[in-house]
Amino acid sequence: MTKLGIIGGTGPESTLLYYRAICEGVQARLGDDVLPQLTVESLSVFEVFRYCSAGDFDGLTAYLSEGFESLAAAGAQVASLTAITPHIVFDRLVEASPVPLVSAVDAVRDEAVARGTGKVLLLGTGFTMSPETNGFFTRPFAEAGVEVVLPDAAEIEEVQHRIATELELGVVTDETRDRFVGIIDRVHRAEGIDQVVLGCTELPMVLNDSVSPVPCLDTVAIHTRALVDAAVGDTEPRPGI
Amino acid sequence: MTKLGIIGGTGPESTLLYYRAICEGVQARLGDDVLPQLTVESLSVFEVFRYCSAGDFDGLTAYLSEGFESLAAAGAQVASLTAITPHIVFDRLVEASPVPLVSAVDAVRDEAVARGTGKVLLLGTGFTMSPETNGFFTRPFAEAGVEVVLPDAAEIEEVQHRIATELELGVVTDETRDRFVGIIDRVHRAEGIDQVVLGCTELPMVLNDSVSPVPCLDTVAIHTRALVDAAVGDTEPRPGI
């Protein structure tokens, strides 16, 4: 088994989703009595937001790189972020990291391509959706032939506000779910999207295929599957699994 | 802020309880937008059980010590276990660990003393309750003048079985809750206990003050409070908190 390292706390709610999904994924592959070799370095989503708000991407890179240094020191052989927003500096993190990194954006793009998706709506934090910074997400999709559309400016502001003031604190309300579904519905009618990317790892707390009017690309589910693949690799399952 | 290190995965369900409680505890003390500096080294409860079943306490000490080495390498300044059973070798871990450890058993004993408790029922894994190995728990309590009583042999076997085959896998059933409440009730009527120690960090999944016939010493709540104290120390809260 390959030892995984993940950056947690960006935010803490999605860290819980990642931790549970990686444990369950390894158990499903290797047996109920096998758990992953895993280190979680917990940082702070609020620091990430502060660096992004200040446009300090050197600072953000240094902050996250220190986390990957800690994971490598703890013996992690493959590592990842557990949030989409910090992928803004992913290319620089890959250069700085002492261990290989598994990109959530690439994992979701590969899944979109596998589903034959032509056009997606991207929901995420303001930084993930903003025209100034969203190239880290839209470019890999465009290069694979998948068009990315975004909510309008007022919707972007509202989604960011509800993520930062509710989901990052573990608060889930029907009102927020209804508003997000309303935005997906409006964009779908205006643009004819095939899928919606839950491009913030807290969004699965309120959105999934059963409430969304179009199918969801669930970043957490897709990315953790890639991480379990990286952890388990060629490990043989026990007889009977 | 002092950087914490915790050994997770022993088991994974209580790791989630610890992670959330430590994040919330730091936020309550320092503000909603402050998160802990924290590394989680995730090991395996099933390995812990295998070492204990084999009576291989040298092996258990080496397995857990390697986890503390990883936490120290990642920069943790204070560390802890997140499960009671591995406290069986706590004294040896303290000797081997490069960083100070915060004992859950000591934290719960201190809380029992603070509550003026004379007699407790100890519930936990078979290893925590077994006469051959339970000295690590009963001795610190006895030295503080708190008597520890245990379920009978059949009940011990049943509690261990339900922890290992349900709670460690995240499975919560009314039947298990009812059986545990029944055991507490029987011992309470026979022995007149003041409190019940939830001496396995998965037990708060099914037991708490609102379902138990006697008040609970919740190991997770008490231990995480001690860990937040260690993390926050003399850190000044932000104005307004």
Short mmCIF file of C-alpha atoms in Angstrom, two decimals:
data_model
loop_
_atom_site.label_atom_id
_atom_site.label_comp_id
_atom_site.label_asym_id
_atom_site.label_seq_id
_atom_site.Cartn_x
_atom_site.Cartn_y
_atom_site.Cartn_z
CA MET A 1 0.00 0.00 0.00
CA THR A 2 1.19 3.52 -0.85
CA LYS A 3 1.04 6.05 1.99
CA LEU A 4 -1.23 9.00 1.19
CA GLY A 5 -0.91 12.55 2.47
CA ILE A 6 -3.79 15.02 2.31
CA ILE A 7 -4.01 18.71 3.19
CA GLY A 8 -7.05 19.07 5.44
CA GLY A 9 -8.79 22.02 7.05
CA THR A 10 -9.38 23.83 3.75
CA GLY A 11 -12.15 23.40 4.99
CA PRO A 12 -12.58 20.99 7.85
CA GLU A 13 -16.00 19.73 6.72
CA SER A 14 -14.66 18.39 3.43
CA THR A 15 -11.70 16.90 5.30
CA LEU A 16 -14.22 14.66 7.08
CA LEU A 17 -15.76 13.67 3.73
CA TYR A 18 -12.32 12.85 2.30
CA TYR A 19 -11.19 10.90 5.35
CA ARG A 20 -14.33 8.75 5.43
CA ALA A 21 -14.32 8.19 1.66
CA ILE A 22 -10.64 7.15 1.59
CA CYS A 23 -11.11 4.75 4.52
CA GLU A 24 -14.23 3.22 2.95
CA GLY A 25 -12.61 3.06 -0.49
CA VAL A 26 -9.59 1.14 0.82
CA GLN A 27 -11.86 -1.17 2.84
CA ALA A 28 -14.00 -1.87 -0.24
CA ARG A 29 -10.87 -2.80 -2.21
CA LEU A 30 -8.80 -4.67 0.40
CA GLY A 31 -11.30 -5.85 3.02
CA ASP A 32 -13.21 -4.39 5.97
CA ASP A 33 -10.26 -4.89 8.31
CA VAL A 34 -7.74 -2.92 6.23
CA LEU A 35 -7.38 0.85 6.59
CA PRO A 36 -5.28 3.32 4.59
CA GLN A 37 -1.79 4.49 5.48
CA LEU A 38 -2.62 8.18 5.60
CA THR A 39 -1.43 11.47 7.09
CA VAL A 40 -3.68 14.53 7.23
CA GLU A 41 -1.99 17.92 7.58
CA SER A 42 -4.74 20.27 8.71
CA LEU A 43 -4.36 23.90 7.63
CA SER A 44 -7.03 26.62 7.48
CA VAL A 45 -9.53 27.51 4.78
CA PHE A 46 -9.67 31.01 6.27
CA GLU A 47 -5.95 31.51 5.62
CA VAL A 48 -6.50 30.29 2.04
CA PHE A 49 -9.31 32.82 1.61
CA ARG A 50 -7.14 35.61 3.09
CA TYR A 51 -4.27 34.89 0.66
CA CYS A 52 -6.70 34.74 -2.29
CA SER A 53 -8.51 37.96 -1.28
CA ALA A 54 -5.16 39.74 -1.08
CA GLY A 55 -4.12 38.28 -4.46
CA ASP A 56 -1.06 36.92 -2.63
CA PHE A 57 -0.49 33.73 -4.61
CA ASP A 58 3.19 33.57 -3.62
CA GLY A 59 2.03 33.51 0.00
CA LEU A 60 -0.62 30.88 -0.76
CA THR A 61 1.95 28.69 -2.52
CA ALA A 62 4.36 28.96 0.43
CA TYR A 63 1.58 28.20 2.96
CA LEU A 64 0.44 25.07 1.13
CA SER A 65 3.97 23.94 0.24
CA GLU A 66 4.85 23.91 3.92
CA GLY A 67 1.93 21.52 4.40
CA PHE A 68 3.25 19.19 1.71
CA GLU A 69 6.72 19.34 3.31
CA SER A 70 5.14 18.16 6.58
CA LEU A 71 3.30 15.34 4.81
CA ALA A 72 6.50 14.20 3.11
CA ALA A 73 8.34 14.35 6.45
CA ALA A 74 5.62 12.09 7.89
CA GLY A 75 6.32 9.58 5.12
CA ALA A 76 3.55 10.32 2.62
CA GLN A 77 4.45 9.04 -0.86
CA VAL A 78 1.60 10.65 -2.81
CA ALA A 79 -0.31 13.75 -1.72
CA SER A 80 -3.24 15.97 -2.59
CA LEU A 81 -5.27 18.99 -1.69
CA THR A 82 -8.83 18.36 -0.44
CA ALA A 83 -10.27 21.59 -1.79
CA ILE A 84 -10.61 23.12 -5.25
CA THR A 85 -9.77 26.77 -4.49
CA PRO A 86 -6.10 26.12 -3.60
CA HIS A 87 -5.71 24.35 -6.96
CA ILE A 88 -5.34 27.96 -8.25
CA VAL A 89 -1.61 27.49 -7.52
CA PHE A 90 -1.51 23.74 -8.29
CA ASP A 91 1.20 23.97 -11.00
CA ARG A 92 3.50 25.83 -8.62
CA LEU A 93 2.77 23.34 -5.82
CA VAL A 94 3.72 20.43 -8.08
CA GLU A 95 7.10 22.11 -8.68
CA ALA A 96 7.69 22.73 -4.97
CA SER A 97 6.33 19.49 -3.52
CA PRO A 98 8.77 16.73 -2.56
CA VAL A 99 6.11 14.11 -3.47
CA PRO A 100 3.81 13.67 -6.50
CA LEU A 101 0.40 15.38 -6.22
CA VAL A 102 -2.97 14.08 -7.46
CA SER A 103 -5.02 16.93 -8.98
CA ALA A 104 -8.75 17.08 -8.22
CA VAL A 105 -9.31 19.24 -11.30
CA ASP A 106 -7.68 16.67 -13.58
CA ALA A 107 -9.65 13.85 -11.94
CA VAL A 108 -12.96 15.65 -12.49
CA ARG A 109 -12.05 16.62 -16.07
CA ASP A 110 -11.18 12.98 -16.85
CA GLU A 111 -14.54 11.90 -15.45
CA ALA A 112 -16.36 14.57 -17.50
CA VAL A 113 -14.62 13.31 -20.64
CA ALA A 114 -15.45 9.70 -19.75
CA ARG A 115 -19.13 10.69 -19.44
CA GLY A 116 -19.05 12.32 -22.89
CA THR A 117 -19.85 15.72 -21.39
CA GLY A 118 -19.91 18.72 -23.77
CA LYS A 119 -20.78 21.59 -21.44
CA VAL A 120 -20.65 22.00 -17.64
CA LEU A 121 -21.70 24.61 -15.13
CA LEU A 122 -18.93 25.27 -12.63
CA LEU A 123 -19.97 26.07 -9.06
CA GLY A 124 -17.33 26.82 -6.45
CA THR A 125 -15.93 29.62 -4.33
CA GLY A 126 -15.74 33.14 -5.75
CA PHE A 127 -12.05 32.58 -6.48
CA THR A 128 -12.78 29.39 -8.41
CA MET A 129 -15.49 31.11 -10.49
CA SER A 130 -13.87 34.55 -10.93
CA PRO A 131 -12.69 35.40 -14.48
CA GLU A 132 -9.35 36.58 -13.05
CA THR A 133 -8.49 33.26 -11.41
CA ASN A 134 -10.67 30.51 -12.93
CA GLY A 135 -8.23 29.59 -15.70
CA PHE A 136 -6.78 26.84 -13.49
CA PHE A 137 -10.15 25.09 -13.86
CA THR A 138 -11.51 26.21 -17.23
CA ARG A 139 -8.29 25.67 -19.22
CA PRO A 140 -7.85 21.90 -18.58
CA PHE A 141 -11.54 21.42 -19.41
CA ALA A 142 -11.33 23.52 -22.60
CA GLU A 143 -8.23 21.61 -23.70
CA ALA A 144 -10.23 18.39 -23.35
CA GLY A 145 -13.08 19.85 -25.40
CA VAL A 146 -15.44 20.51 -22.48
CA GLU A 147 -16.99 23.99 -22.34
CA VAL A 148 -17.29 25.57 -18.86
CA VAL A 149 -20.04 28.08 -18.16
CA LEU A 150 -20.36 30.15 -14.99
CA PRO A 151 -23.17 31.77 -13.00
CA ASP A 152 -23.70 35.51 -13.39
CA ALA A 153 -21.87 38.00 -11.16
CA ALA A 154 -24.63 38.29 -8.54
CA GLU A 155 -24.98 34.50 -8.33
CA ILE A 156 -21.21 34.08 -7.97
CA GLU A 157 -21.23 36.52 -5.06
CA GLU A 158 -24.16 34.73 -3.42
CA VAL A 159 -22.61 31.25 -3.79
CA GLN A 160 -19.29 32.47 -2.31
CA HIS A 161 -21.12 34.12 0.61
CA ARG A 162 -23.12 30.99 1.43
CA ILE A 163 -20.03 28.75 1.20
CA ALA A 164 -17.91 31.02 3.42
CA THR A 165 -20.55 31.80 6.06
CA GLU A 166 -22.42 28.47 6.20
CA LEU A 167 -20.84 25.41 4.59
CA GLU A 168 -17.30 26.12 5.83
CA LEU A 169 -18.78 26.18 9.35
CA GLY A 170 -20.76 22.95 8.85
CA VAL A 171 -24.11 24.77 8.53
CA VAL A 172 -26.57 23.18 6.05
CA THR A 173 -29.90 24.89 5.30
CA ASP A 174 -32.79 24.13 2.92
CA GLU A 175 -32.74 27.78 1.80
CA THR A 176 -29.16 27.48 0.53
CA ARG A 177 -29.90 24.16 -1.16
CA ASP A 178 -32.94 25.72 -2.90
CA ARG A 179 -30.95 28.76 -4.06
CA PHE A 180 -28.15 26.57 -5.50
CA VAL A 181 -30.71 24.36 -7.26
CA GLY A 182 -32.38 27.54 -8.59
CA ILE A 183 -29.06 28.76 -10.04
CA ILE A 184 -28.37 25.39 -11.69
CA ASP A 185 -31.90 25.41 -13.12
CA ARG A 186 -31.61 28.95 -14.51
CA VAL A 187 -28.23 28.28 -16.16
CA HIS A 188 -29.47 24.94 -17.51
CA ARG A 189 -32.47 26.59 -19.19
CA ALA A 190 -30.31 29.44 -20.56
CA GLU A 191 -27.28 27.38 -21.67
CA GLY A 192 -28.26 23.71 -21.95
CA ILE A 193 -25.56 22.29 -19.68
CA ASP A 194 -24.97 18.51 -19.46
CA GLN A 195 -23.50 18.37 -15.95
CA VAL A 196 -22.79 20.60 -12.97
CA VAL A 197 -19.32 20.49 -11.38
CA LEU A 198 -19.49 20.62 -7.57
CA GLY A 199 -16.24 22.58 -7.77
CA CYS A 200 -15.91 23.17 -4.05
CA THR A 201 -15.51 20.20 -1.75
CA GLU A 202 -18.15 21.53 0.65
CA LEU A 203 -20.88 21.57 -2.06
CA PRO A 204 -21.73 17.84 -1.71
CA MET A 205 -23.07 18.80 1.73
CA VAL A 206 -26.10 20.35 -0.05
CA LEU A 207 -26.03 19.14 -3.68
CA ASN A 208 -26.18 15.71 -5.28
CA ASP A 209 -27.83 13.92 -8.20
CA SER A 210 -31.11 13.49 -6.33
CA VAL A 211 -31.70 17.23 -5.74
CA SER A 212 -29.93 18.76 -8.77
CA PRO A 213 -31.87 19.22 -12.05
CA VAL A 214 -28.77 18.06 -14.00
CA PRO A 215 -26.27 15.31 -13.04
CA CYS A 216 -23.45 16.31 -10.69
CA LEU A 217 -19.72 15.81 -11.08
CA ASP A 218 -19.02 15.30 -7.37
CA THR A 219 -15.43 16.42 -6.86
CA VAL A 220 -15.05 14.63 -3.52
CA ALA A 221 -16.33 11.29 -4.80
CA ILE A 222 -14.27 11.45 -8.01
CA HIS A 223 -11.07 12.74 -6.42
CA THR A 224 -11.14 10.29 -3.49
CA ARG A 225 -11.62 7.41 -5.97
CA ALA A 226 -8.39 8.56 -7.69
CA LEU A 227 -6.64 8.74 -4.31
CA VAL A 228 -7.76 5.25 -3.35
CA ASP A 229 -6.42 4.02 -6.70
CA ALA A 230 -3.10 5.69 -5.86
CA ALA A 231 -3.05 4.15 -2.38
CA VAL A 232 -4.05 0.64 -3.29
CA GLY A 233 -2.27 0.43 -6.64
CA ASP A 234 -1.38 -3.17 -7.30
CA THR A 235 -2.08 -4.34 -3.74
CA GLU A 236 -3.79 -7.71 -3.91
CA PRO A 237 -7.19 -7.88 -2.20
CA ARG A 238 -7.60 -10.55 0.43
CA PRO A 239 -9.31 -13.77 -0.73
CA GLY A 240 -13.08 -13.39 -0.66
CA ILE A 241 -13.12 -9.63 -1.45
CA MET B 1 -0.81 28.22 18.93
CA THR B 2 0.80 24.85 19.70
CA LYS B 3 0.71 22.30 16.87
CA LEU B 4 -1.16 19.12 17.82
CA GLY B 5 -0.55 15.62 16.53
CA ILE B 6 -3.12 12.87 16.88
CA ILE B 7 -3.02 9.17 16.00
CA GLY B 8 -6.16 8.48 13.97
CA GLY B 9 -7.68 5.35 12.49
CA THR B 10 -7.85 3.51 15.81
CA GLY B 11 -10.69 3.61 14.76
CA PRO B 12 -11.61 5.96 11.95
CA GLU B 13 -15.04 6.85 13.34
CA SER B 14 -13.63 8.35 16.53
CA THR B 15 -10.99 10.14 14.46
CA LEU B 16 -13.86 12.08 12.86
CA LEU B 17 -15.26 12.92 16.33
CA TYR B 18 -11.84 14.11 17.50
CA TYR B 19 -11.14 16.15 14.38
CA ARG B 20 -14.49 17.96 14.54
CA ALA B 21 -14.26 18.54 18.31
CA ILE B 22 -10.72 19.94 18.12
CA CYS B 23 -11.65 22.29 15.24
CA GLU B 24 -14.80 23.47 17.04
CA GLY B 25 -12.97 23.82 20.35
CA VAL B 26 -10.28 26.04 18.84
CA GLN B 27 -12.91 28.10 17.00
CA ALA B 28 -14.88 28.57 20.23
CA ARG B 29 -11.75 29.85 21.96
CA LEU B 30 -10.09 31.92 19.22
CA GLY B 31 -12.87 32.81 16.78
CA ASP B 32 -14.84 31.13 13.99
CA ASP B 33 -12.13 31.94 11.43
CA VAL B 34 -9.28 30.25 13.33
CA LEU B 35 -8.53 26.54 12.93
CA PRO B 36 -6.04 24.32 14.77
CA GLN B 37 -2.53 23.53 13.62
CA LEU B 38 -2.95 19.79 13.54
CA THR B 39 -1.53 16.64 11.94
CA VAL B 40 -3.44 13.34 11.97
CA GLU B 41 -1.42 10.16 11.48
CA SER B 42 -3.98 7.52 10.55
CA LEU B 43 -3.14 3.96 11.59
CA SER B 44 -5.47 0.95 11.91
CA VAL B 45 -7.65 -0.20 14.78
CA PHE B 46 -7.53 -3.68 13.28
CA GLU B 47 -3.73 -3.77 13.66
CA VAL B 48 -4.16 -2.61 17.27
CA PHE B 49 -6.64 -5.44 17.90
CA ARG B 50 -4.30 -7.97 16.25
CA TYR B 51 -1.37 -6.93 18.47
CA CYS B 52 -3.58 -7.04 21.58
CA SER B 53 -5.10 -10.42 20.69
CA ALA B 54 -1.59 -11.84 20.26
CA GLY B 55 -0.49 -10.27 23.55
CA ASP B 56 2.28 -8.60 21.52
CA PHE B 57 2.64 -5.36 23.48
CA ASP B 58 6.20 -4.81 22.22
CA GLY B 59 4.80 -4.88 18.69
CA LEU B 60 1.94 -2.55 19.64
CA THR B 61 4.38 -0.09 21.22
CA ALA B 62 6.58 -0.11 18.12
CA TYR B 63 3.57 0.33 15.80
CA LEU B 64 2.22 3.34 17.70
CA SER B 65 5.67 4.84 18.35
CA GLU B 66 6.29 4.97 14.62
CA GLY B 67 3.08 7.01 14.35
CA PHE B 68 4.34 9.48 16.96
CA GLU B 69 7.67 9.71 15.10
CA SER B 70 5.75 10.68 11.95
CA LEU B 71 3.74 13.29 13.87
CA ALA B 72 6.91 14.78 15.33
CA ALA B 73 8.52 14.82 11.86
CA ALA B 74 5.47 16.76 10.63
CA GLY B 75 6.09 19.34 13.35
CA ALA B 76 3.61 18.31 16.05
CA GLN B 77 4.62 19.71 19.45
CA VAL B 78 2.11 17.81 21.61
CA ALA B 79 0.47 14.52 20.64
CA SER B 80 -2.13 12.00 21.72
CA LEU B 81 -3.88 8.77 20.97
CA THR B 82 -7.56 9.02 19.97
CA ALA B 83 -8.55 5.65 21.41
CA ILE B 84 -8.49 4.13 24.86
CA THR B 85 -7.32 0.58 24.05
CA PRO B 86 -3.80 1.61 22.90
CA HIS B 87 -3.38 3.41 26.24
CA ILE B 88 -2.53 -0.12 27.47
CA VAL B 89 1.07 0.74 26.49
CA PHE B 90 0.83 4.47 27.27
CA ASP B 91 3.71 4.54 29.77
CA ARG B 92 6.05 2.94 27.22
CA LEU B 93 4.85 5.32 24.49
CA VAL B 94 5.65 8.33 26.69
CA GLU B 95 9.22 7.02 27.04
CA ALA B 96 9.61 6.45 23.29
CA SER B 97 7.80 9.53 21.95
CA PRO B 98 9.86 12.54 20.82
CA VAL B 99 7.01 14.86 21.93
CA PRO B 100 4.89 15.06 25.12
CA LEU B 101 1.67 12.99 25.08
CA VAL B 102 -1.71 13.93 26.56
CA SER B 103 -3.34 10.88 28.22
CA ALA B 104 -7.06 10.32 27.73
CA VAL B 105 -7.18 8.12 30.84
CA ASP B 106 -5.67 10.87 33.01
CA ALA B 107 -8.04 13.46 31.51
CA VAL B 108 -11.10 11.30 32.29
CA ARG B 109 -9.83 10.46 35.78
CA ASP B 110 -9.31 14.17 36.51
CA GLU B 111 -12.86 14.89 35.36
CA ALA B 112 -14.22 12.04 37.52
CA VAL B 113 -12.43 13.49 40.54
CA ALA B 114 -13.69 17.00 39.73
CA ARG B 115 -17.24 15.61 39.67
CA GLY B 116 -16.75 14.01 43.09
CA THR B 117 -17.29 10.54 41.65
CA GLY B 118 -16.85 7.57 44.00
CA LYS B 119 -17.57 4.61 41.73
CA VAL B 120 -17.67 4.22 37.94
CA LEU B 121 -18.62 1.49 35.50
CA LEU B 122 -15.97 1.12 32.82
CA LEU B 123 -17.18 0.20 29.32
CA GLY B 124 -14.65 -0.28 26.52
CA THR B 125 -13.11 -2.91 24.31
CA GLY B 126 -12.46 -6.38 25.69
CA PHE B 127 -8.81 -5.44 26.16
CA THR B 128 -9.73 -2.33 28.15
CA MET B 129 -12.09 -4.32 30.41
CA SER B 130 -10.10 -7.57 30.72
CA PRO B 131 -8.57 -8.28 34.18
CA GLU B 132 -5.23 -9.10 32.51
CA THR B 133 -4.85 -5.71 30.81
CA ASN B 134 -7.21 -3.21 32.50
CA GLY B 135 -4.69 -2.02 35.09
CA PHE B 136 -3.70 0.85 32.79
CA PHE B 137 -7.21 2.22 33.40
CA THR B 138 -8.20 0.99 36.87
CA ARG B 139 -4.91 1.89 38.61
CA PRO B 140 -4.93 5.67 37.96
CA PHE B 141 -8.58 5.75 39.06
CA ALA B 142 -7.91 3.72 42.21
CA GLU B 143 -4.97 5.94 43.10
CA ALA B 144 -7.31 8.93 42.91
CA GLY B 145 -9.84 7.16 45.15
CA VAL B 146 -12.32 6.25 42.41
CA GLU B 147 -13.51 2.62 42.37
CA VAL B 148 -13.86 1.02 38.91
CA VAL B 149 -16.39 -1.77 38.40
CA LEU B 150 -16.70 -3.88 35.26
CA PRO B 151 -19.47 -5.78 33.44
CA ASP B 152 -19.57 -9.58 33.88
CA ALA B 153 -17.63 -11.85 31.50
CA ALA B 154 -20.53 -12.45 29.08
CA GLU B 155 -21.29 -8.73 28.92
CA ILE B 156 -17.62 -7.91 28.28
CA GLU B 157 -17.59 -10.34 25.38
CA GLU B 158 -20.80 -8.87 23.96
CA VAL B 159 -19.61 -5.25 24.24
CA GLN B 160 -16.30 -6.10 22.53
CA HIS B 161 -18.12 -7.95 19.73
CA ARG B 162 -20.51 -5.07 19.06
CA ILE B 163 -17.67 -2.51 19.08
CA ALA B 164 -15.48 -4.55 16.70
CA THR B 165 -18.19 -5.61 14.25
CA GLU B 166 -20.43 -2.51 14.26
CA LEU B 167 -19.07 0.72 15.77
CA GLU B 168 -15.57 0.39 14.26
CA LEU B 169 -17.28 0.16 10.87
CA GLY B 170 -19.55 3.15 11.52
CA VAL B 171 -22.66 1.01 12.08
CA VAL B 172 -25.09 2.32 14.74
CA THR B 173 -28.16 0.28 15.72
CA ASP B 174 -30.94 0.73 18.28
CA GLU B 175 -30.42 -2.88 19.39
CA THR B 176 -26.80 -2.21 20.39
CA ARG B 177 -27.77 1.02 22.16
CA ASP B 178 -30.51 -0.83 24.08
CA ARG B 179 -28.13 -3.63 25.10
CA PHE B 180 -25.48 -1.18 26.33
CA VAL B 181 -28.13 0.76 28.29
CA GLY B 182 -29.34 -2.57 29.72
CA ILE B 183 -25.83 -3.44 30.92
CA ILE B 184 -25.38 0.00 32.54
CA ASP B 185 -28.78 -0.40 34.20
CA ARG B 186 -28.01 -3.88 35.56
CA VAL B 187 -24.62 -2.84 36.97
CA HIS B 188 -26.11 0.34 38.42
CA ARG B 189 -28.80 -1.62 40.28
CA ALA B 190 -26.24 -4.19 41.49
CA GLU B 191 -23.39 -1.84 42.40
CA GLY B 192 -24.73 1.69 42.76
CA ILE B 193 -22.36 3.40 40.31
CA ASP B 194 -22.21 7.22 40.06
CA GLN B 195 -21.02 7.50 36.46
CA VAL B 196 -20.27 5.34 33.44
CA VAL B 197 -16.96 5.82 31.61
CA LEU B 198 -17.38 5.66 27.83
CA GLY B 199 -13.94 4.06 27.79
CA CYS B 200 -13.81 3.49 24.05
CA THR B 201 -13.88 6.48 21.74
CA GLU B 202 -16.54 4.88 19.52
CA LEU B 203 -19.04 4.56 22.42
CA PRO B 204 -20.31 8.17 22.16
CA MET B 205 -21.78 7.06 18.81
CA VAL B 206 -24.49 5.20 20.80
CA LEU B 207 -24.30 6.42 24.42
CA ASN B 208 -24.70 9.84 26.03
CA ASP B 209 -26.33 11.45 29.07
CA SER B 210 -29.76 11.51 27.44
CA VAL B 211 -29.98 7.73 26.89
CA SER B 212 -27.85 6.41 29.76
CA PRO B 213 -29.49 5.76 33.16
CA VAL B 214 -26.41 7.24 34.91
CA PRO B 215 -24.30 10.24 33.78
CA CYS B 216 -21.55 9.53 31.23
CA LEU B 217 -17.88 10.43 31.36
CA ASP B 218 -17.51 10.98 27.61
CA THR B 219 -13.86 10.26 26.84
CA VAL B 220 -13.90 12.06 23.50
CA ALA B 221 -15.44 15.27 24.88
CA ILE B 222 -13.17 15.32 27.94
CA HIS B 223 -9.96 14.39 26.10
CA THR B 224 -10.50 16.81 23.21
CA ARG B 225 -11.11 19.62 25.74
CA ALA B 226 -7.67 18.84 27.21
CA LEU B 227 -6.16 18.83 23.72
CA VAL B 228 -7.72 22.19 22.84
CA ASP B 229 -6.28 23.56 26.10
CA ALA B 230 -2.85 22.26 25.03
CA ALA B 231 -3.23 23.78 21.53
CA VAL B 232 -4.54 27.17 22.54
CA GLY B 233 -2.52 27.57 25.74
CA ASP B 234 -2.05 31.25 26.40
CA THR B 235 -3.07 32.31 22.88
CA GLU B 236 -5.13 35.49 23.15
CA PRO B 237 -8.62 35.29 21.70
CA ARG B 238 -9.49 37.88 19.11
CA PRO B 239 -11.43 40.91 20.39
CA GLY B 240 -15.14 40.18 20.58
CA ILE B 241 -14.78 36.47 21.38
#
